[in-house]
Each structure stands twice: as C-alpha cells, then as structure tokens.
PDB file of C-alpha atoms in Angstrom:
ATOM      1  CA  UNK Y  97       0.205   0.089  -0.036  1.00  0.00           C
ATOM      2  CA  UNK Y  98       1.535   3.121  -0.865  1.00  0.00           C
ATOM      3  CA  UNK Y  99       1.157   6.511   1.116  1.00  0.00           C
ATOM      4  CA  UNK Y 100      -1.541   8.223  -0.636  1.00  0.00           C
ATOM      5  CA  UNK Y 101      -3.968   5.196  -0.495  1.00  0.00           C
ATOM      6  CA  UNK Y 102      -2.906   4.876   3.515  1.00  0.00           C
ATOM      7  CA  UNK Y 103      -3.483   8.570   3.557  1.00  0.00           C
ATOM      8  CA  UNK Y 104      -7.304   8.312   1.967  1.00  0.00           C
ATOM      9  CA  UNK Y 105      -8.096   5.527   4.156  1.00  0.00           C
ATOM     10  CA  UNK Y 106      -7.150   7.346   7.204  1.00  0.00           C
ATOM     11  CA  UNK Y 107      -8.988  10.414   6.290  1.00  0.00           C
ATOM     12  CA  UNK Y 108     -12.043   8.430   5.546  1.00  0.00           C
ATOM     13  CA  UNK Y 109     -11.965   6.711   8.730  1.00  0.00           C
ATOM     14  CA  UNK Y 110     -11.391   9.933  10.584  1.00  0.00           C
ATOM     15  CA  UNK Y 111     -14.595  11.512   8.753  1.00  0.00           C
ATOM     16  CA  UNK Y 112     -16.435   8.405   9.667  1.00  0.00           C
ATOM     17  CA  UNK Y 113     -15.149   8.817  13.562  1.00  0.00           C
ATOM     18  CA  UNK Y 114     -16.265  12.537  13.433  1.00  0.00           C
ATOM     19  CA  UNK Y 115     -19.726  12.082  12.117  1.00  0.00           C
ATOM     20  CA  UNK Y 116     -20.440   9.161  14.394  1.00  0.00           C
ATOM     21  CA  UNK Y 117     -19.387  11.274  17.728  1.00  0.00           C
ATOM     22  CA  UNK Y 118     -21.222  14.185  16.242  1.00  0.00           C
ATOM     23  CA  UNK Y 119     -24.464  11.920  15.989  1.00  0.00           C
ATOM     24  CA  UNK Y 120     -23.766  10.662  19.463  1.00  0.00           C
ATOM     25  CA  UNK Y 121     -23.542  14.106  20.832  1.00  0.00           C
ATOM     26  CA  UNK Y 122     -26.630  15.390  19.218  1.00  0.00           C
ATOM     27  CA  UNK Y 123     -28.613  12.610  20.537  1.00  0.00           C
ATOM     28  CA  UNK Y 124     -27.436  13.185  24.151  1.00  0.00           C
ATOM     29  CA  UNK Y 125     -28.433  16.619  23.974  1.00  0.00           C
ATOM     30  CA  UNK Y 126     -31.584  16.566  22.090  1.00  0.00           C
ATOM     31  CA  UNK Y 127     -34.572  17.131  24.204  1.00  0.00           C
ATOM     32  CA  UNK Y 128     -37.857  15.480  23.744  1.00  0.00           C
ATOM     33  CA  UNK Y 129     -41.125  15.955  25.453  1.00  0.00           C
ATOM     34  CA  UNK Y 130     -41.795  13.841  28.838  1.00  0.00           C
ATOM     35  CA  UNK Y 131     -45.425  12.539  29.278  1.00  0.00           C
ATOM     36  CA  UNK Y 132     -44.219  12.091  32.618  1.00  0.00           C
ATOM     37  CA  UNK Y 133     -43.358  15.813  33.150  1.00  0.00           C
ATOM     38  CA  UNK Y 134     -46.580  17.268  31.369  1.00  0.00           C
ATOM     39  CA  UNK Y 135     -48.493  20.009  32.976  1.00  0.00           C
ATOM     40  CA  UNK Y 136     -51.856  19.122  34.999  1.00  0.00           C
ATOM     41  CA  UNK Y 137     -53.737  21.859  32.935  1.00  0.00           C
ATOM     42  CA  UNK Y 138     -53.335  19.843  29.890  1.00  0.00           C
ATOM     43  CA  UNK Y 139     -56.760  18.392  29.035  1.00  0.00           C
ATOM     44  CA  UNK Y 140     -56.460  14.472  28.620  1.00  0.00           C
ATOM     45  CA  UNK Y 141     -55.502  12.806  24.951  1.00  0.00           C
ATOM     46  CA  UNK Y 142     -52.869  12.642  22.735  1.00  0.00           C
ATOM     47  CA  UNK Y 143     -51.101  15.977  22.621  1.00  0.00           C
ATOM     48  CA  UNK Y 144     -49.876  17.429  25.861  1.00  0.00           C
ATOM     49  CA  UNK Y 145     -47.139  19.858  27.024  1.00  0.00           C
ATOM     50  CA  UNK Y 146     -44.469  19.505  29.569  1.00  0.00           C
ATOM     51  CA  UNK Y 147     -42.411  21.248  31.696  1.00  0.00           C
ATOM     52  CA  UNK Y 148     -39.928  22.252  29.345  1.00  0.00           C
ATOM     53  CA  UNK Y 149     -42.176  25.033  28.014  1.00  0.00           C
ATOM     54  CA  UNK Y 150     -40.573  28.459  27.335  1.00  0.00           C
ATOM     55  CA  UNK Y 151     -43.894  30.324  26.811  1.00  0.00           C
ATOM     56  CA  UNK Y 152     -42.654  31.364  23.190  1.00  0.00           C
ATOM     57  CA  UNK Y 153     -45.980  31.528  22.065  1.00  0.00           C
ATOM     58  CA  UNK Y 154     -45.305  29.177  18.799  1.00  0.00           C
ATOM     59  CA  UNK Y 155     -47.841  26.545  19.658  1.00  0.00           C
ATOM     60  CA  UNK Y 156     -50.551  29.335  20.506  1.00  0.00           C
ATOM     61  CA  UNK Y 157     -49.780  30.720  17.106  1.00  0.00           C
ATOM     62  CA  UNK Y 158     -50.065  27.424  15.002  1.00  0.00           C
ATOM     63  CA  UNK Y 159     -53.078  25.974  16.857  1.00  0.00           C
ATOM     64  CA  UNK Y 160     -55.106  28.650  18.974  1.00  0.00           C
ATOM     65  CA  UNK Y 161     -58.204  26.406  18.898  1.00  0.00           C
ATOM     66  CA  UNK Y 162     -56.209  23.639  21.200  1.00  0.00           C
ATOM     67  CA  UNK Y 163     -53.198  25.383  22.845  1.00  0.00           C
ATOM     68  CA  UNK Y 164     -53.883  28.120  25.589  1.00  0.00           C
ATOM     69  CA  UNK Y 165     -51.524  30.035  28.214  1.00  0.00           C
ATOM     70  CA  UNK Y 166     -51.239  29.520  32.117  1.00  0.00           C
ATOM     71  CA  UNK Y 167     -50.997  33.444  32.948  1.00  0.00           C
ATOM     72  CA  UNK Y 168     -50.298  32.811  36.341  1.00  0.00           C
ATOM     73  CA  UNK Y 169     -47.187  30.436  35.487  1.00  0.00           C
ATOM     74  CA  UNK Y 170     -46.184  31.568  32.169  1.00  0.00           C
ATOM     75  CA  UNK Y 171     -46.551  28.490  30.063  1.00  0.00           C
ATOM     76  CA  UNK Y 172     -48.552  26.718  27.428  1.00  0.00           C
ATOM     77  CA  UNK Y 173     -51.022  23.793  27.907  1.00  0.00           C
ATOM     78  CA  UNK Y 174     -53.513  21.708  25.670  1.00  0.00           C
ATOM     79  CA  UNK Y 175     -56.929  22.893  26.494  1.00  0.00           C
ATOM     80  CA  UNK Y 176     -58.813  20.934  23.800  1.00  0.00           C
ATOM     81  CA  UNK Y 177     -57.587  17.765  22.041  1.00  0.00           C
ATOM     82  CA  UNK Y 178     -57.890  18.241  18.371  1.00  0.00           C
ATOM     83  CA  UNK Y 179     -61.099  16.262  16.720  1.00  0.00           C
ATOM     84  CA  UNK Y 180     -60.752  17.461  12.858  1.00  0.00           C
ATOM     85  CA  UNK Y 181     -57.957  16.575  10.336  1.00  0.00           C
ATOM     86  CA  UNK Y 182     -57.201  20.549  10.432  1.00  0.00           C
ATOM     87  CA  UNK Y 183     -56.846  20.544  14.040  1.00  0.00           C
ATOM     88  CA  UNK Y 184     -54.750  17.386  14.064  1.00  0.00           C
ATOM     89  CA  UNK Y 185     -52.637  19.050  11.223  1.00  0.00           C
ATOM     90  CA  UNK Y 186     -52.265  22.097  13.197  1.00  0.00           C
ATOM     91  CA  UNK Y 187     -51.366  20.638  16.672  1.00  0.00           C
ATOM     92  CA  UNK Y 188     -48.797  18.535  14.714  1.00  0.00           C
ATOM     93  CA  UNK Y 189     -47.238  21.894  13.287  1.00  0.00           C
ATOM     94  CA  UNK Y 190     -47.413  23.352  16.718  1.00  0.00           C
ATOM     95  CA  UNK Y 191     -45.249  20.384  17.579  1.00  0.00           C
ATOM     96  CA  UNK Y 192     -43.039  20.791  14.992  1.00  0.00           C
ATOM     97  CA  UNK Y 193     -42.688  24.550  15.509  1.00  0.00           C
ATOM     98  CA  UNK Y 194     -41.877  24.277  19.233  1.00  0.00           C
ATOM     99  CA  UNK Y 195     -38.257  25.125  19.937  1.00  0.00           C
ATOM    100  CA  UNK Y 196     -37.840  23.052  23.037  1.00  0.00           C
ATOM    101  CA  UNK Y 197     -39.787  20.090  22.157  1.00  0.00           C
ATOM    102  CA  UNK Y 198     -41.940  20.790  25.079  1.00  0.00           C
ATOM    103  CA  UNK Y 199     -45.109  19.244  22.829  1.00  0.00           C
ATOM    104  CA  UNK Y 200     -45.756  15.710  22.663  1.00  0.00           C
ATOM    105  CA  UNK Y 201     -48.677  13.501  21.133  1.00  0.00           C
ATOM    106  CA  UNK Y 202     -47.964  10.081  23.090  1.00  0.00           C
ATOM    107  CA  UNK Y 203     -50.091  11.229  25.846  1.00  0.00           C
TER     108      UNK Y 203
END
C-alpha cells in the first residue's frame, strides 16, 4: 500500500469517526417531550405540553383552538384535544414549531 492510499483510508476513517461522534453528541443533547412531566392543566388525550415549555407562543400561534396559556405561571398547555383533520394538522405543526420540543403526542 502506498502512502496516498493509506492517507485516503485514514482520512475516511477520521471522517466516519467524526460523524459518529457528532451523532452521539446530538442524541445526548436532544431534548424531547416527556409525558411524565406534562403540565396538569393539559386536557386528557394524545397531545400535551410538558414542563420544558418556555412560553414562546409558537404553539398558540399554530393551533390557537387547542393551545392556551397559563397566565399565572407562564407556560402553554393543551386545553382542547384536536378532533378534525385540520386541528390535528395544526397541532402537529405546533409540535414541530416548538423550539424546545415541549409538545408531545404520546399522551
């Protein structure tokens, strides 16, 4: 094996190792909703907001018929579970818009 082949293989191995390390780091730091930490204000059902909510208003903007604000403590919660396909789509959009992944749908 000549030096150029060895350097190419070494470079590829380092790149793969770097990607794997990045993937593990992202998995470690990704925060997802936790139904064991959902606010008690949430109405029962599939969608909920947990205690990671930062009161950014994203969910209330995306699905105002389903999310509202607890004014006393400053967080959002689901006050009405979606029923129609449109409401479900808006709640899914709210889940995807949440910057801290405080919205879950496995409740």
